[in-house]
Amino acid sequence: MKKFKKFYVEITSICNLACSFCPPTERVKQFISIEDFTKRLDQIKPHTDFIYLHVKGEPLLHPKIDKLLDIAHEKGFKVNITTNGTLINKNKHKLLNKPALRQMNFSLHSFDGHEGSKDKLGYVTSVLSFIKEATSQSNLIVSLRLWNLTEDNSENVVKEQNREVLEIIEKEFDLDYKIEEKVVPGSGVKVAERIFINQDIEFQWPALHEEEDDGKGFCYGLRNQAGILANGTVIPCCLDGEGVINLGNINDANFSDIIEGERANKLVDGFSQRVAVEELCRKCGYRKRFGK
């Protein structure tokens, strides 16, 4: 029985922002139903204890996010949510004191990534207000993300934009240092109990129109992670946002059978030989982080 450390259950394909770093999905806009969510959790339960309510889309848009968290708790799952944070005031009553909620990741780079964003101070302050309240009432872990750095960190505009955000955080937590002096790309800096700042290089979503590489290398897709899109498509990793590597649909077949299917096994066997057999994998820059 394959076990996954990370499992992505997309609950909506809809987002309220249009960020420059995140290509819009071409899939049908939809929210997962309570019935389908429940069925999917039952099918994946033997394979994981941790679920992420995200691939594409903004999870806090789901009108029944509180009910989904309750169902996850009933079935013994711990939940991670990645959000742009713009809807946190509207939805905090649905999130506070939910025992299933293990971690929340706030993509603070969404503010400057979305053209037309207004009131950065109000946005960041609302996120910080929520996490202070939530972490005081529970063991929630929080990651505040600025994943917009360039390879050589030479983009002055990005530096200035990030400094504005970091300054608000520094004041809110009464820090006596500048965060960027301590943060290392790809890792976090602890600013308070269970609250971390993470900065990293902006990655490019893999797409079939991108340039193909030599196909050598390794990936943890279908080894420590897998996912299911809102429409039921089973995918090998969280970066296949369009379901290009369609391993099967959970509405038509059992999840356990899908991940033991021919396409799934070829993908895993290929990476065992350090070869990307899927075209999308050969066009994924993130794969290169694992070396040759």
Coordinates of C-alpha atoms in Angstrom, one line a residue:
M1 CA 0.0 0.0 0.0
K2 CA 1.6 3.3 -1.1
K3 CA 1.7 6.0 1.5
F4 CA 2.1 9.7 0.8
K5 CA 3.4 12.4 3.0
K6 CA 1.5 15.0 1.1
F7 CA -1.8 14.7 -0.6
Y8 CA -3.5 17.5 -2.5
V9 CA -7.3 17.5 -2.6
E10 CA -8.3 20.5 -4.7
I11 CA -11.6 21.8 -3.4
T12 CA -12.1 24.5 -6.1
S13 CA -10.6 25.4 -9.4
I14 CA -11.7 29.1 -9.0
C15 CA -9.5 31.9 -7.7
N16 CA -10.4 35.5 -6.8
L17 CA -7.1 36.8 -8.0
A18 CA -5.2 36.8 -11.3
C19 CA -1.5 36.7 -10.2
S20 CA 1.3 37.0 -12.8
F21 CA 3.1 34.0 -11.4
C22 CA 0.2 31.7 -11.5
P23 CA -1.3 30.8 -14.9
P24 CA -5.1 30.7 -14.9
T25 CA -6.6 27.2 -15.1
E26 CA -8.3 26.2 -18.4
R27 CA -10.5 23.7 -16.6
V28 CA -14.1 24.1 -15.8
K29 CA -14.7 26.4 -12.8
Q30 CA -16.2 24.4 -10.0
F31 CA -16.4 23.7 -6.2
I32 CA -16.2 20.2 -4.9
S33 CA -19.4 18.9 -3.3
I34 CA -19.6 17.7 0.3
E35 CA -20.5 14.3 -1.0
D36 CA -17.6 14.0 -3.4
F37 CA -15.2 15.4 -0.8
T38 CA -16.3 12.7 1.6
K39 CA -16.0 9.9 -0.9
R40 CA -12.5 11.1 -1.8
L41 CA -11.3 11.1 1.7
D42 CA -12.6 7.6 2.2
Q43 CA -10.6 6.4 -0.8
I44 CA -7.3 8.1 0.1
K45 CA -7.5 7.3 3.9
P46 CA -5.3 4.2 3.6
H47 CA -2.7 6.2 1.7
T48 CA -2.2 9.3 3.8
D49 CA -3.0 11.2 7.0
F50 CA -2.2 14.7 5.7
I51 CA -4.2 16.6 3.1
Y52 CA -3.6 20.0 1.4
L53 CA -6.8 21.6 0.2
H54 CA -5.1 23.2 -2.8
V55 CA -3.7 22.7 -6.3
K56 CA -5.1 25.6 -8.2
G57 CA -7.9 27.8 -6.9
E58 CA -8.4 29.7 -3.7
P59 CA -9.6 27.3 -1.0
L60 CA -11.2 30.1 1.1
L61 CA -13.6 30.7 -1.7
H62 CA -15.3 27.4 -0.9
P63 CA -18.6 28.3 0.8
K64 CA -18.5 25.2 3.0
I65 CA -14.8 25.2 4.0
D66 CA -15.8 24.9 7.6
K67 CA -17.8 21.7 6.8
L68 CA -14.9 20.3 4.8
L69 CA -12.6 20.8 7.8
D70 CA -15.1 19.0 10.1
I71 CA -15.4 16.1 7.7
A72 CA -11.6 15.8 7.5
H73 CA -11.4 15.8 11.3
E74 CA -14.0 13.1 11.6
K75 CA -12.0 10.9 9.2
G76 CA -8.7 11.5 11.0
F77 CA -6.9 13.8 8.6
K78 CA -4.7 16.8 9.4
V79 CA -5.2 19.6 7.0
N80 CA -2.9 22.2 5.4
I81 CA -4.4 25.2 3.6
T82 CA -2.5 27.5 1.2
T83 CA -4.2 30.8 0.6
N84 CA -3.6 34.2 -0.8
G85 CA -5.1 35.5 2.5
T86 CA -7.3 38.2 0.9
L87 CA -10.5 36.5 2.2
I88 CA -9.3 35.8 5.7
N89 CA -11.5 38.4 7.5
K90 CA -14.6 37.0 5.8
N91 CA -13.8 33.4 6.6
K92 CA -11.9 33.4 9.9
H93 CA -15.0 32.3 11.9
K94 CA -14.9 29.2 9.7
L95 CA -11.3 28.4 10.5
L96 CA -10.7 29.3 14.1
N97 CA -10.6 26.3 16.5
K98 CA -11.0 23.7 13.8
P99 CA -9.1 20.7 15.2
A100 CA -8.3 19.3 11.7
L101 CA -6.4 22.5 10.7
R102 CA -2.7 21.8 11.1
Q103 CA -1.0 24.5 9.0
M104 CA -1.9 27.6 7.0
N105 CA 0.4 29.0 4.3
F106 CA -0.2 32.6 3.3
S107 CA 1.2 33.5 -0.1
L108 CA 1.9 37.2 0.7
H109 CA 3.5 37.6 -2.7
S110 CA 0.0 37.4 -4.2
F111 CA -0.6 41.1 -3.3
D112 CA 2.1 42.5 -5.6
G113 CA 1.5 39.6 -8.1
H114 CA -2.1 40.7 -8.7
E115 CA -2.5 43.8 -10.7
G116 CA -4.9 46.2 -9.0
S117 CA -4.2 45.2 -5.4
K118 CA -4.9 48.0 -2.9
D119 CA -4.1 48.7 0.7
K120 CA -1.0 46.5 1.4
L121 CA -1.0 47.5 5.1
G122 CA -4.6 46.5 5.6
Y123 CA -4.0 43.2 3.8
V124 CA -0.9 42.2 5.7
T125 CA -2.4 43.4 9.0
S126 CA -5.6 41.4 8.5
V127 CA -3.5 38.2 7.9
L128 CA -1.3 38.9 11.0
S129 CA -4.3 39.6 13.1
F130 CA -5.9 36.3 12.2
I131 CA -2.7 34.2 12.8
K132 CA -2.1 35.8 16.2
E133 CA -5.7 34.9 17.2
A134 CA -5.5 31.5 15.7
T135 CA -2.1 30.5 17.2
S136 CA -3.1 31.7 20.6
Q137 CA -6.1 29.4 20.6
S138 CA -4.6 26.3 18.9
N139 CA -1.4 24.6 17.8
L140 CA -1.7 26.0 14.3
I141 CA 1.5 26.3 12.3
V142 CA 1.8 29.3 10.0
S143 CA 4.1 30.0 7.0
L144 CA 4.1 33.5 5.7
R145 CA 5.5 33.2 2.1
L146 CA 7.2 35.6 -0.2
W147 CA 8.1 33.3 -3.1
N148 CA 9.0 35.9 -5.6
L149 CA 12.8 36.2 -5.5
T150 CA 14.9 36.1 -8.7
E151 CA 17.8 33.7 -9.1
D152 CA 20.4 36.3 -8.2
N153 CA 18.0 38.4 -6.0
S154 CA 18.8 41.5 -8.1
E155 CA 15.3 42.7 -8.8
N156 CA 15.1 46.0 -6.9
V157 CA 11.3 46.4 -7.4
V158 CA 10.7 43.0 -5.8
K159 CA 13.1 43.9 -2.9
E160 CA 11.2 47.1 -2.3
Q161 CA 7.8 45.4 -2.4
N162 CA 9.0 42.7 0.0
R163 CA 10.5 45.3 2.3
E164 CA 7.2 46.9 2.7
V165 CA 5.6 43.6 3.7
L166 CA 8.5 42.6 6.0
E167 CA 8.5 45.9 7.7
I168 CA 4.9 45.5 8.7
I169 CA 5.7 42.0 10.1
E170 CA 8.7 43.3 12.0
K171 CA 6.7 45.9 13.7
E172 CA 3.8 43.6 14.5
F173 CA 6.1 41.0 16.2
D174 CA 8.5 43.6 17.6
L175 CA 11.5 42.2 15.9
D176 CA 14.9 43.8 16.4
Y177 CA 16.3 42.7 13.1
K178 CA 15.5 42.9 9.4
I179 CA 14.1 39.6 8.3
E180 CA 16.0 39.4 5.0
E181 CA 19.2 39.5 6.9
K182 CA 18.4 36.1 8.4
V183 CA 16.3 34.4 5.9
V184 CA 17.8 31.9 3.4
P185 CA 15.9 31.2 0.2
G186 CA 14.1 27.9 0.6
S187 CA 14.1 27.9 4.4
G188 CA 12.2 29.8 7.1
V189 CA 12.9 32.3 9.9
K190 CA 10.9 31.9 13.1
V191 CA 9.3 35.2 14.0
A192 CA 7.1 33.9 16.8
E193 CA 6.0 30.5 18.2
R194 CA 4.8 28.4 15.3
I195 CA 5.0 31.4 12.9
F196 CA 7.6 31.4 10.2
I197 CA 8.6 33.6 7.2
N198 CA 9.7 31.8 4.1
Q199 CA 11.3 33.4 1.1
D200 CA 12.1 31.6 -2.1
I201 CA 12.8 31.9 -5.8
E202 CA 9.7 32.2 -7.9
F203 CA 9.2 29.0 -9.8
Q204 CA 7.6 28.5 -13.2
W205 CA 4.6 26.2 -13.5
P206 CA 5.4 23.4 -15.9
A207 CA 3.4 23.6 -19.2
L208 CA 3.5 21.7 -22.4
H209 CA 4.4 24.8 -24.4
E210 CA 7.6 25.3 -22.4
E211 CA 11.0 24.1 -23.6
E212 CA 11.9 20.5 -23.0
D213 CA 15.1 19.5 -21.1
D214 CA 17.2 16.4 -21.4
G215 CA 14.7 14.5 -19.3
K216 CA 17.2 13.3 -16.7
G217 CA 16.7 13.7 -13.0
F218 CA 14.4 12.7 -10.2
C219 CA 11.1 13.7 -8.7
Y220 CA 9.0 12.7 -5.7
G221 CA 5.7 12.7 -7.6
L222 CA 3.8 9.5 -6.7
R223 CA 6.5 8.7 -4.2
N224 CA 5.7 11.1 -1.3
Q225 CA 2.9 13.0 -2.9
A226 CA -0.2 12.7 -5.2
G227 CA -3.3 14.8 -5.8
I228 CA -6.9 14.9 -7.0
L229 CA -8.2 17.9 -8.9
A230 CA -11.7 19.2 -8.3
N231 CA -13.0 17.4 -11.3
G232 CA -11.7 14.0 -10.0
T233 CA -8.6 13.7 -12.1
V234 CA -5.8 12.0 -10.2
I235 CA -2.4 13.7 -10.7
P236 CA 1.1 12.7 -9.6
C237 CA 2.1 16.1 -8.0
C238 CA 0.9 19.5 -7.0
L239 CA 2.4 21.2 -10.1
D240 CA 0.2 19.4 -12.6
G241 CA -2.4 22.1 -12.3
E242 CA -4.2 21.2 -15.5
G243 CA -4.2 17.5 -15.1
V244 CA -2.0 16.9 -18.1
I245 CA -0.7 13.6 -16.5
N246 CA -4.2 12.2 -16.1
L247 CA -3.7 9.0 -14.2
G248 CA -7.4 8.3 -14.1
N249 CA -10.6 9.8 -12.6
I250 CA -11.6 8.9 -9.1
N251 CA -15.3 9.2 -10.2
D252 CA -14.8 6.3 -12.5
A253 CA -12.2 4.1 -10.7
N254 CA -10.8 3.4 -7.2
F255 CA -7.9 5.6 -6.2
S256 CA -5.8 2.6 -5.1
D257 CA -6.2 1.0 -8.6
I258 CA -5.4 4.3 -10.4
I259 CA -2.0 4.8 -8.7
E260 CA -1.1 1.2 -9.6
G261 CA -2.1 1.7 -13.2
E262 CA 0.2 1.5 -16.2
R263 CA 0.8 5.2 -16.6
A264 CA 1.5 5.7 -12.9
N265 CA 3.9 2.8 -12.7
K266 CA 5.8 4.0 -15.8
L267 CA 6.3 7.4 -14.2
V268 CA 7.6 6.0 -10.9
D269 CA 9.8 3.4 -12.7
G270 CA 11.2 6.1 -14.9
F271 CA 12.3 8.3 -12.0
S272 CA 13.8 5.2 -10.4
Q273 CA 16.1 5.3 -13.4
R274 CA 16.4 9.1 -13.1
V275 CA 14.5 9.5 -16.3
A276 CA 11.4 11.7 -16.9
V277 CA 9.0 9.6 -19.0
E278 CA 6.2 12.2 -19.1
E279 CA 6.5 15.2 -21.4
L280 CA 5.3 17.6 -18.7
C281 CA 8.0 16.3 -16.4
R282 CA 10.6 17.1 -19.0
K283 CA 9.3 20.7 -19.0
C284 CA 9.3 21.1 -15.2
G285 CA 12.0 23.4 -13.8
Y286 CA 11.1 22.4 -10.2
R287 CA 12.3 18.9 -10.9
K288 CA 15.9 20.3 -11.4
R289 CA 15.9 21.2 -7.7
F290 CA 16.5 17.5 -6.9
G291 CA 19.7 17.4 -9.0
K292 CA 20.7 15.1 -11.8

